[in-house]
Tab-separated table of C-alpha atoms in Angstrom:
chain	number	residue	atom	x	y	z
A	1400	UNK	CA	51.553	-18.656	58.113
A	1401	UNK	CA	49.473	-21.436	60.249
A	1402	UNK	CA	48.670	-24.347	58.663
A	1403	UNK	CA	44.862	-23.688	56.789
A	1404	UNK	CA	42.173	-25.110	59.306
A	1405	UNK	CA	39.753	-27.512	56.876
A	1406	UNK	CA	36.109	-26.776	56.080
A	1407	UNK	CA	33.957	-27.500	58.989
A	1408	UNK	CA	36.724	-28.161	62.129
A	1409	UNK	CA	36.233	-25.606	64.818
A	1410	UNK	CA	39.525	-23.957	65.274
A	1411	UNK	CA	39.978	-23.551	68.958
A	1412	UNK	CA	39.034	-20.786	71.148
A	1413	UNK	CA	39.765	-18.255	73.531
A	1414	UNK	CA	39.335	-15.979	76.046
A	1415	UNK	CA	39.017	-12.543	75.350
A	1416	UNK	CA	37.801	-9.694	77.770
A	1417	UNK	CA	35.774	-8.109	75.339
A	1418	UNK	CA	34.700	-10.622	73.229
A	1419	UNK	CA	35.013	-13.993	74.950
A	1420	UNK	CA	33.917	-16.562	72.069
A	1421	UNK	CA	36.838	-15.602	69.274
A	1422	UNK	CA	38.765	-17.651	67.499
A	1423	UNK	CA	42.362	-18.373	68.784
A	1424	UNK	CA	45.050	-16.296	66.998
A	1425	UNK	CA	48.371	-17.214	68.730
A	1426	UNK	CA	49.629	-18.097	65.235
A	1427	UNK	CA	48.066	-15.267	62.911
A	1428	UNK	CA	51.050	-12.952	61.811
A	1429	UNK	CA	50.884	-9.890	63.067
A	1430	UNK	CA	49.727	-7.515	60.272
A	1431	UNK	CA	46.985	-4.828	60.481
A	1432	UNK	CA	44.532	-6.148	57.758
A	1433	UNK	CA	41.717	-8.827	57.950
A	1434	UNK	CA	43.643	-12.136	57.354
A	1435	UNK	CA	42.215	-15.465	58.042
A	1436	UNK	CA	43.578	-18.419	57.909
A	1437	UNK	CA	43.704	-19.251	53.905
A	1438	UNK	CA	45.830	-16.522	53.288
A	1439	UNK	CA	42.954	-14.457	52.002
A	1440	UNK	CA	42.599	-10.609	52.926
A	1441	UNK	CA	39.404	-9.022	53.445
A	1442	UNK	CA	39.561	-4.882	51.636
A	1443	UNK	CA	35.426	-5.184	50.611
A	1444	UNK	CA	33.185	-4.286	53.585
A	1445	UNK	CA	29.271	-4.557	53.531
A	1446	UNK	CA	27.765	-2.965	55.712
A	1447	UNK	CA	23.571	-3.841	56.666
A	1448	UNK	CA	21.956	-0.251	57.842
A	1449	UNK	CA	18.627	-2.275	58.715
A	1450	UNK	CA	17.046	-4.979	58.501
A	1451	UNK	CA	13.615	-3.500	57.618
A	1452	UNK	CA	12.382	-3.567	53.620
A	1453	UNK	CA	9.509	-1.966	52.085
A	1454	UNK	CA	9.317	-4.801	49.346
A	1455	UNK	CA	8.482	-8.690	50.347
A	1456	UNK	CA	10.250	-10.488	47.550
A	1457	UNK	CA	9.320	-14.317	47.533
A	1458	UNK	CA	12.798	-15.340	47.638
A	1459	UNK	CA	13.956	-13.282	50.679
A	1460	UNK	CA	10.723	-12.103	52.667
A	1461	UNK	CA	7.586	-13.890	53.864
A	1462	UNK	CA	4.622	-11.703	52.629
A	1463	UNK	CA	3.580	-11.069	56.373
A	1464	UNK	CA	4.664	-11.926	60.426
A	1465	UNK	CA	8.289	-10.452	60.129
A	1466	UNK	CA	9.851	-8.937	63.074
A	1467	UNK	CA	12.053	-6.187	62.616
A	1468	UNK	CA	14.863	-4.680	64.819
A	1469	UNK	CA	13.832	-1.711	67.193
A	1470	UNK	CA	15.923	1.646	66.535
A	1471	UNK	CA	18.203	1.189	69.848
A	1472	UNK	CA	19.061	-2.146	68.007
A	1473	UNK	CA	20.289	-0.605	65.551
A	1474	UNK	CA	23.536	1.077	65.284
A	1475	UNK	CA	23.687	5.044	64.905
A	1476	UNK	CA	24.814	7.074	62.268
A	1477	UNK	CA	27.867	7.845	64.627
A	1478	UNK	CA	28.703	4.317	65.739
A	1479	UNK	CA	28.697	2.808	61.721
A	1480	UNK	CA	30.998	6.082	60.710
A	1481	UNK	CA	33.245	4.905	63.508
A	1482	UNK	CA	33.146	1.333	63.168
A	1483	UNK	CA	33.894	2.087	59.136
A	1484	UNK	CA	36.909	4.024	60.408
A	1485	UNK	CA	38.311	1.574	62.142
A	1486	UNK	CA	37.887	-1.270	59.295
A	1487	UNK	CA	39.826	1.519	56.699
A	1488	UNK	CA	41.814	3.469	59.284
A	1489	UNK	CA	43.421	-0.028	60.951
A	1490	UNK	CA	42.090	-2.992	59.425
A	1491	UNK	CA	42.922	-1.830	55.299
A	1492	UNK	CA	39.241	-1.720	53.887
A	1493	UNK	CA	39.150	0.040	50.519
A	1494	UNK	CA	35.264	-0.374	49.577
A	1495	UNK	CA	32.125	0.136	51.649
A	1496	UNK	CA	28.711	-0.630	50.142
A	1497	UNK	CA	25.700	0.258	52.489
A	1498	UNK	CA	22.812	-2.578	51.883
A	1499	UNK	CA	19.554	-3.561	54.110
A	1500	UNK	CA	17.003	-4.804	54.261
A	1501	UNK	CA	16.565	-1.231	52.175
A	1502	UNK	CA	18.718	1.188	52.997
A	1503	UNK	CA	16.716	4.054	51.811
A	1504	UNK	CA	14.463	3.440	54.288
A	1505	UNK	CA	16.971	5.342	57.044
A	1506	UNK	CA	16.282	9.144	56.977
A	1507	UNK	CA	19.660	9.325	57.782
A	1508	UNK	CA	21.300	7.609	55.119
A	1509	UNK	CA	23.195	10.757	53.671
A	1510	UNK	CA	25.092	11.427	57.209
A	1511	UNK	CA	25.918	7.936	57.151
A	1512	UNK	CA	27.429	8.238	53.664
A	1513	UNK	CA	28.881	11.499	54.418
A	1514	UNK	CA	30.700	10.221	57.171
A	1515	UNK	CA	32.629	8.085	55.345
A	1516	UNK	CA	33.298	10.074	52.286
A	1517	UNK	CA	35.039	12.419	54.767
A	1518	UNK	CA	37.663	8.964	56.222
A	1519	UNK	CA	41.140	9.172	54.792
A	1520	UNK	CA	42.062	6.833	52.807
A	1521	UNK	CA	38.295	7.689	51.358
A	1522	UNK	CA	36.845	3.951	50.847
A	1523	UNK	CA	34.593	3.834	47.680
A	1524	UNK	CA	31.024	4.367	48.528
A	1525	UNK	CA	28.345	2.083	46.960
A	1526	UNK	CA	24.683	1.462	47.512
A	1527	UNK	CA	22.839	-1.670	46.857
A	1528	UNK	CA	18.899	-0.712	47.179
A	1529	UNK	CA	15.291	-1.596	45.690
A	1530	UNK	CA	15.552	2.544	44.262
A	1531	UNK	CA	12.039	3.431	45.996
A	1532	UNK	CA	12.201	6.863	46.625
A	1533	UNK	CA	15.615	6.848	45.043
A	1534	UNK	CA	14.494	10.095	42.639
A	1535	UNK	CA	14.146	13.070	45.451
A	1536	UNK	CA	17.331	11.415	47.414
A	1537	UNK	CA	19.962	10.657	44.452
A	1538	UNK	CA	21.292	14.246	43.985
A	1539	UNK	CA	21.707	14.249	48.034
A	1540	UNK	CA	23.338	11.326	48.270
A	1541	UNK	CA	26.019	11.682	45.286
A	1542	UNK	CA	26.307	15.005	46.495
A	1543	UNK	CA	27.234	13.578	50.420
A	1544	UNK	CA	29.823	10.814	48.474
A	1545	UNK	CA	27.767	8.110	47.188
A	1546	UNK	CA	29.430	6.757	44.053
A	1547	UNK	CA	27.745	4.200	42.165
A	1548	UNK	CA	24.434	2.018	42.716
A	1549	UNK	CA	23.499	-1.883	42.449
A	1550	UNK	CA	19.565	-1.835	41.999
A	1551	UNK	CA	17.348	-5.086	42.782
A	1552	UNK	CA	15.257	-5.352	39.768
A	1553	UNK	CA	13.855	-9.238	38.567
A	1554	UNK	CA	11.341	-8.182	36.088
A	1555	UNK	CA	10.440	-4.643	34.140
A	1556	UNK	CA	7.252	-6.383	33.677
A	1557	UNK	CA	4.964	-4.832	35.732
A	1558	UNK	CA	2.892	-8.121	36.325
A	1559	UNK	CA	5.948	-10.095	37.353
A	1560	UNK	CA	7.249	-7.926	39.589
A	1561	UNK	CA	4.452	-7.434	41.498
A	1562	UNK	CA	3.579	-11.130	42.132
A	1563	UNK	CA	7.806	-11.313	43.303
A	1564	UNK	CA	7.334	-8.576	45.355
A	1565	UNK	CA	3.888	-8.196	46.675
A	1566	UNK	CA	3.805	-4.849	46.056
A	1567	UNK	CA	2.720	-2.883	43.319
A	1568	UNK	CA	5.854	-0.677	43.005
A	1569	UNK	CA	7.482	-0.898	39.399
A	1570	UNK	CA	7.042	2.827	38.659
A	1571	UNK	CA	9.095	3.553	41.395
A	1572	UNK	CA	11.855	1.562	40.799
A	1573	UNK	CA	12.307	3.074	37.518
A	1574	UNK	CA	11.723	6.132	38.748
A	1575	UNK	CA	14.635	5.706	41.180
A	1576	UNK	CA	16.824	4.712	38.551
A	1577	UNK	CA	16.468	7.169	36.122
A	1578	UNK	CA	16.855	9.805	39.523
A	1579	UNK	CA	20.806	7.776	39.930
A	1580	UNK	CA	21.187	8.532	36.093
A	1581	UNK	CA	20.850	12.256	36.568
A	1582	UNK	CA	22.324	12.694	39.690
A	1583	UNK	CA	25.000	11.662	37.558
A	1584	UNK	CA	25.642	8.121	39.807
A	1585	UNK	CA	27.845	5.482	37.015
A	1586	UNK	CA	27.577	2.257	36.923
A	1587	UNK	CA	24.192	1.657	37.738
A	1588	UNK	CA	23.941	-2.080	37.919
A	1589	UNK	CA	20.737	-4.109	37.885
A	1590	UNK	CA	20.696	-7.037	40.301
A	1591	UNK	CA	18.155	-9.906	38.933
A	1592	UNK	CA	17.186	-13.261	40.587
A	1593	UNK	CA	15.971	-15.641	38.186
A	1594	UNK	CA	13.283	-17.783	39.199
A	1595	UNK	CA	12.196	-20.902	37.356
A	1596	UNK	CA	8.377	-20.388	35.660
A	1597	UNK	CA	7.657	-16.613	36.959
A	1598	UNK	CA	10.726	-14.815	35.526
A	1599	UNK	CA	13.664	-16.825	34.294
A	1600	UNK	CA	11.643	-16.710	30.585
A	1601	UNK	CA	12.276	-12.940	30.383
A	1602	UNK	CA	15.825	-12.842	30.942
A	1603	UNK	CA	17.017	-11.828	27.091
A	1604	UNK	CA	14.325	-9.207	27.328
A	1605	UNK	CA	15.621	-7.728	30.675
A	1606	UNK	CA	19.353	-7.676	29.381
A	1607	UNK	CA	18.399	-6.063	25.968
A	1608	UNK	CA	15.979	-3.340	28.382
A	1609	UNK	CA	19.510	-3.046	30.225
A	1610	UNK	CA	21.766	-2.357	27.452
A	1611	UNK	CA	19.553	0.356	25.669
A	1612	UNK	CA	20.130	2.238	28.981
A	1613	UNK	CA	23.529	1.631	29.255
A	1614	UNK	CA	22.873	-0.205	32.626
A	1615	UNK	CA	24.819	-3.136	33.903
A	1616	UNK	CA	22.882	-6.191	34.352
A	1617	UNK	CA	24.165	-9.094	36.981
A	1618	UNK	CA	22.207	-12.160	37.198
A	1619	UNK	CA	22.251	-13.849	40.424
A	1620	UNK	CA	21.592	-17.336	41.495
A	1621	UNK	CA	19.271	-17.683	43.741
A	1622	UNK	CA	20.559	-18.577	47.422
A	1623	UNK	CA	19.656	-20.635	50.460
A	1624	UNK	CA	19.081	-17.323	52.515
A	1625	UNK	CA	15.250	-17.005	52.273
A	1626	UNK	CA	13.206	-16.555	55.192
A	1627	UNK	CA	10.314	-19.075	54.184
A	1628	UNK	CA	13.138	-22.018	53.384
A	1629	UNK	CA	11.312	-22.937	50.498
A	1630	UNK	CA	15.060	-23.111	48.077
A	1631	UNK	CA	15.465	-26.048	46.456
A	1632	UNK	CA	19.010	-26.088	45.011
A	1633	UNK	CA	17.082	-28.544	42.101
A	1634	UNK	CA	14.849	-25.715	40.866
A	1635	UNK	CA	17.139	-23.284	40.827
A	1636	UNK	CA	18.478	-21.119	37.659
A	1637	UNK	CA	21.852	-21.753	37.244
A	1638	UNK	CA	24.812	-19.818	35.339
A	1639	UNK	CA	24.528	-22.543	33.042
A	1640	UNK	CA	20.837	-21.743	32.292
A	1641	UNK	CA	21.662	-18.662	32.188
A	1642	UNK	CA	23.965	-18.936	29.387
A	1643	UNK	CA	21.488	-21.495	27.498
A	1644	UNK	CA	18.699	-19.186	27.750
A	1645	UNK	CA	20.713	-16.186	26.163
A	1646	UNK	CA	22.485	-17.996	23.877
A	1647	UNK	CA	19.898	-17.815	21.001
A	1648	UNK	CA	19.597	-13.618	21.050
A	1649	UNK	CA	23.529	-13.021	22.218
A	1650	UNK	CA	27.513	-13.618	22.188
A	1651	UNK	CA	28.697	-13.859	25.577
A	1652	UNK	CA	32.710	-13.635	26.043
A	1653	UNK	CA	34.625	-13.846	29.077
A	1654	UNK	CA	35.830	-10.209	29.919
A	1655	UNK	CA	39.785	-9.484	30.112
A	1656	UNK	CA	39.402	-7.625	33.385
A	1657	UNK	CA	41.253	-8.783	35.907
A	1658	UNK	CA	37.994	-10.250	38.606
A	1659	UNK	CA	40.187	-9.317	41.852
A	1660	UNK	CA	37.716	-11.213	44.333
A	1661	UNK	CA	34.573	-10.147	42.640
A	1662	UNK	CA	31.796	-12.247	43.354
A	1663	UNK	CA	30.440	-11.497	39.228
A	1664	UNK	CA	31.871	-13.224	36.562
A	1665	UNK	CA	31.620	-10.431	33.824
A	1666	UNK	CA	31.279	-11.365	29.869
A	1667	UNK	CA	31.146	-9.136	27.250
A	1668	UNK	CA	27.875	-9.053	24.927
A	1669	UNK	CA	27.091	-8.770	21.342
A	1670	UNK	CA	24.502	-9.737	18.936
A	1671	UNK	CA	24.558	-12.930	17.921
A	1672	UNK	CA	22.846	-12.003	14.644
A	1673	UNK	CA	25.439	-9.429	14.213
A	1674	UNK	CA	28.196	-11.958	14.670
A	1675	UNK	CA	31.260	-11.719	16.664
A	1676	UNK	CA	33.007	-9.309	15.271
A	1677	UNK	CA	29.998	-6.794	15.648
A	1678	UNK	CA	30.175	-3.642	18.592
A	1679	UNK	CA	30.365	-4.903	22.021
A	1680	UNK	CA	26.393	-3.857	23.506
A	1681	UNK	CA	27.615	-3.942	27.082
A	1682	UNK	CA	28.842	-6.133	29.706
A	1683	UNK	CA	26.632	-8.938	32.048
A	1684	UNK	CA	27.965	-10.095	34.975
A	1685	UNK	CA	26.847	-13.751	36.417
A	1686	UNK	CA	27.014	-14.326	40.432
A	1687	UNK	CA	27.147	-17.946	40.533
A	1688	UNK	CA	27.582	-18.449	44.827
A	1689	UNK	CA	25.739	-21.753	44.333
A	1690	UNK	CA	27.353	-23.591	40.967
A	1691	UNK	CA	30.660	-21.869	40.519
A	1692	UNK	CA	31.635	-20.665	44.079
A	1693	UNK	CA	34.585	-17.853	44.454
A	1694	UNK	CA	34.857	-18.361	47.970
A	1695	UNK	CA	38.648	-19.044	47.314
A	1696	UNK	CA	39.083	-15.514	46.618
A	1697	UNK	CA	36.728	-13.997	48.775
A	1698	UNK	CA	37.423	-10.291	50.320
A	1699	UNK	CA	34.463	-9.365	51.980
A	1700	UNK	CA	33.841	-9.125	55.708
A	1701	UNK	CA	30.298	-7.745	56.968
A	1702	UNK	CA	28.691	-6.562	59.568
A	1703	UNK	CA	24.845	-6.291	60.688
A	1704	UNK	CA	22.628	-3.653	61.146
A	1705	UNK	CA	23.064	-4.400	64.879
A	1706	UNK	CA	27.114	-3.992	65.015
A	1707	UNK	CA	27.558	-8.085	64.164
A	1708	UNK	CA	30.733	-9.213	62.362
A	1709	UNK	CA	29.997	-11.522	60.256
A	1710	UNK	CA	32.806	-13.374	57.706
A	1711	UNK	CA	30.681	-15.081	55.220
A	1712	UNK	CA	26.489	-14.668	54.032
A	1713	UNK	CA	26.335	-18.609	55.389
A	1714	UNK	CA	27.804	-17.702	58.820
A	1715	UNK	CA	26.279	-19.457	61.247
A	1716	UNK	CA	27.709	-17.495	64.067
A	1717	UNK	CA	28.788	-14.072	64.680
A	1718	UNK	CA	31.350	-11.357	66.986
A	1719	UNK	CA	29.224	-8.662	68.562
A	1720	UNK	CA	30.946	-4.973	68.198
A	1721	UNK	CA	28.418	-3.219	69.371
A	1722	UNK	CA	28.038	-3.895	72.992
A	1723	UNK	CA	31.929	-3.562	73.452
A	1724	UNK	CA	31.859	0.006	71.263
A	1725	UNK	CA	29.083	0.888	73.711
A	1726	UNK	CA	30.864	-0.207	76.823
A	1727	UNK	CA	33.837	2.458	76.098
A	1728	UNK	CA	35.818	0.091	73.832
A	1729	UNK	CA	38.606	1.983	72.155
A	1730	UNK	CA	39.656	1.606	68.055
A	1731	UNK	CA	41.839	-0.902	69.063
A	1732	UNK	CA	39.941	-3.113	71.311
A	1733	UNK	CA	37.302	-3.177	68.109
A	1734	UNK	CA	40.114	-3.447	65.598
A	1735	UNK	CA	41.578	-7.096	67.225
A	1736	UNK	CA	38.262	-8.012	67.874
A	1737	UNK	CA	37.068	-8.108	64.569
A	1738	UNK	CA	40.930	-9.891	62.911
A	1739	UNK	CA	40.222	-11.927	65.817
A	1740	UNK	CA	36.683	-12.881	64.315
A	1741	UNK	CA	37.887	-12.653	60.780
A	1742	UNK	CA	40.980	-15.236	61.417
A	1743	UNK	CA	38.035	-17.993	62.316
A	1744	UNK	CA	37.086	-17.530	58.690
A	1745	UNK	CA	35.512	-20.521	56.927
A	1746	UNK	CA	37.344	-21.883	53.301
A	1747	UNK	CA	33.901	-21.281	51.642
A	1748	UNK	CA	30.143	-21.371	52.654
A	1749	UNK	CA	30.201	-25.471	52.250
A	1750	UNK	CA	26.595	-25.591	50.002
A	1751	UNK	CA	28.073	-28.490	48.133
A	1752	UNK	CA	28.421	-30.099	51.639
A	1753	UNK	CA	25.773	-32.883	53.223
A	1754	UNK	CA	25.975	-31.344	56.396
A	1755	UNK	CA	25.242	-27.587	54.921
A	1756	UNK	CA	23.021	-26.050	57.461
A	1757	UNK	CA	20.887	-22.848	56.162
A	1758	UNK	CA	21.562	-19.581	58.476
A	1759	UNK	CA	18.586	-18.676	60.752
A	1760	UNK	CA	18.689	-15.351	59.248
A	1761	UNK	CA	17.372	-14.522	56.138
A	1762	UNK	CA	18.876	-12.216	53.491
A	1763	UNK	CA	17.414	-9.311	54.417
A	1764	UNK	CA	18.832	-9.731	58.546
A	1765	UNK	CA	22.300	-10.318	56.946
A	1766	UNK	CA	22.417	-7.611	54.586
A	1767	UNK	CA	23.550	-8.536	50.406
């Protein structure tokens, strides 16, 4: 194994035919998966089906003046079933969650996820969507191989969510989620951003509304990936809050399962008037990327809506696949391309850094 490159060095570079501006990987051993240099393997892929959203969240969207990638951009239902191949066929990936922008918005979407129920190995299939228009497309989708959902969900209050949002759309959300339920799709996880004065205050009311559904609730610091750059790591909710704020209404205990690169820390929940010997309620999970990073165990590689590879949500740079898949590249030409790009890997996204610089694209051109 090469010695680990430090945070922030550029490891060197060279010439490749296809893909001219990749990392050097004279000394990477030569084994099939998505190494890079820390010894860390990449199994998780995400993959971004657009960049377009029908919501306009405050912490990810400005409300207007977006530009959004035109449909030749993007790639087709064929090229992300192939390019998915490759990363479980050659490079070892085991899961595959489809994200946006909103996924739902691609008509599409079931021949996407139909395409890769049908690889062998199978990957597991997960979704991570806003649920608009979730209820007539569940049944569809679990029936083409979806297998479980992550929802995006701050507030239940209808007042709240609409001033995050912009749009008026609560009913639908909820609608979407009780469609998963019956199309039978388990877990169905609730994704929340806290946000300090507009929702943070109804966070022990959101996890109770969460377990009296049975659905999973992860809270998620909010990230330097907004489109306005308006974060201020000083008025963020923390895990810490997070904790504080529950601790009057709930036990919280660290969960026995084994994390394996997870990016939630999950905690078991009971009443604290019951006392901690009472019924576990249900499980919250706590995505700390800003306070307690997990970059040292990170598996996740990514890759735009556009065919990008992109190691880490705070790269600042990226390997094009899908000008060399369109050019006639074969699996393996795509397959060293992206180790290649994975190798170059960063030890973590560096927030805790001076020199951090904030990606030019926001969290909805990346994909979650």
């Amino acid at each position: 194994m090469a010695s680990p490159v430090p945070l922030g060095i550029p490891m060197p570079r060279r010439t490749d035919p296809l893909s001219p501006h990749l990392p050097d990987t004279s000394d990477r051993p030569a084994v099939p998966g998505l190494l890079d240099t820390f010894a860390r393997t990449a199994t998780d892929l995400r993959v971004s089906l657009t960049d377009f959203c029908n919501l306009r969240c405050t912490y990810c969207m400005p409300e207007s003046g977006m530009e959004f990638l035109k449909k030749q951009q993007l790639l087709s239902v064929e090229e992300i079933v192939r390019l998915v191949r490759v990363g479980v066929e050659q490079l070892g990936i085991q899961q595959v969650r489809f994200t946006g922008g909103e996924p739902l918005t691609r008509a599409d979407l079931d021949e996407i996820i139909a395409g890769v129920a049908a690889l062998t190995p199978r990957p597991e299939i997960s979704l991570t969507t806003n649920a608009i228009g979730l209820e007539v497309r569940a049944a569809k989708l679990a029936r083409a191989g979806l297998d479980r959902i992550n929802v995006s969900l701050d507030s239940v209050v209808s007042e709240t969510f609409e001033r995050i949002t912009r749009r008026p759309l609560l009913h639908r959300v909820l609608e979407g989620i009780e469609g998963a339920r019956e199309a039978g799709l388990d877990p169905i996880k609730i994704n929340a951003v806290l946000m300090p004065g507009i929702n943070d205050h109804e966070l022990p009311d959101l996890l109770a509304w969460c377990l009296e559904r049975d659905l999973q609730l992860r809270v998620i610091e909010q990230m330097p990936l907004d489109a306005g750059r308006t974060w201020e790591r000083t008025a963020m909710v923390t895990a810490a809050d997070v904790h504080q704020m529950l601790a009057p209404h709930y036990l919280l205990t660290p969960s026995e399962e084994p994390r394996e690169g997870a990016p939630a820390e999950k905690f078991q929940v009971r009443s604290r008037a019951a006392g901690p010997d009472s019924p576990v309620l249900g499980t919250l999970g706590i995505i700390a990327s800003v306070t307690r990073p997990f970059c040292a165990d990170c598996r996740r590689t990514r890759l735009t809506a556009e065919g990008s590879v992109r190691t880490c949500l705070f790269s600042t740079s990226e390997t094009g696949l899908r000008d060399a898949l369109r050019a006639g590249a074969s699996d393996e030409d795509l397959a060293r391309i992206w180790r290649a790009a994975h190798w170059g890997k960063a030890a973590g996204h560096g927030m805790d850094r001076p020199d951090f610089t904030q990606p030019e694209r926001p969290m909805s051109a990346i994909g979650g």
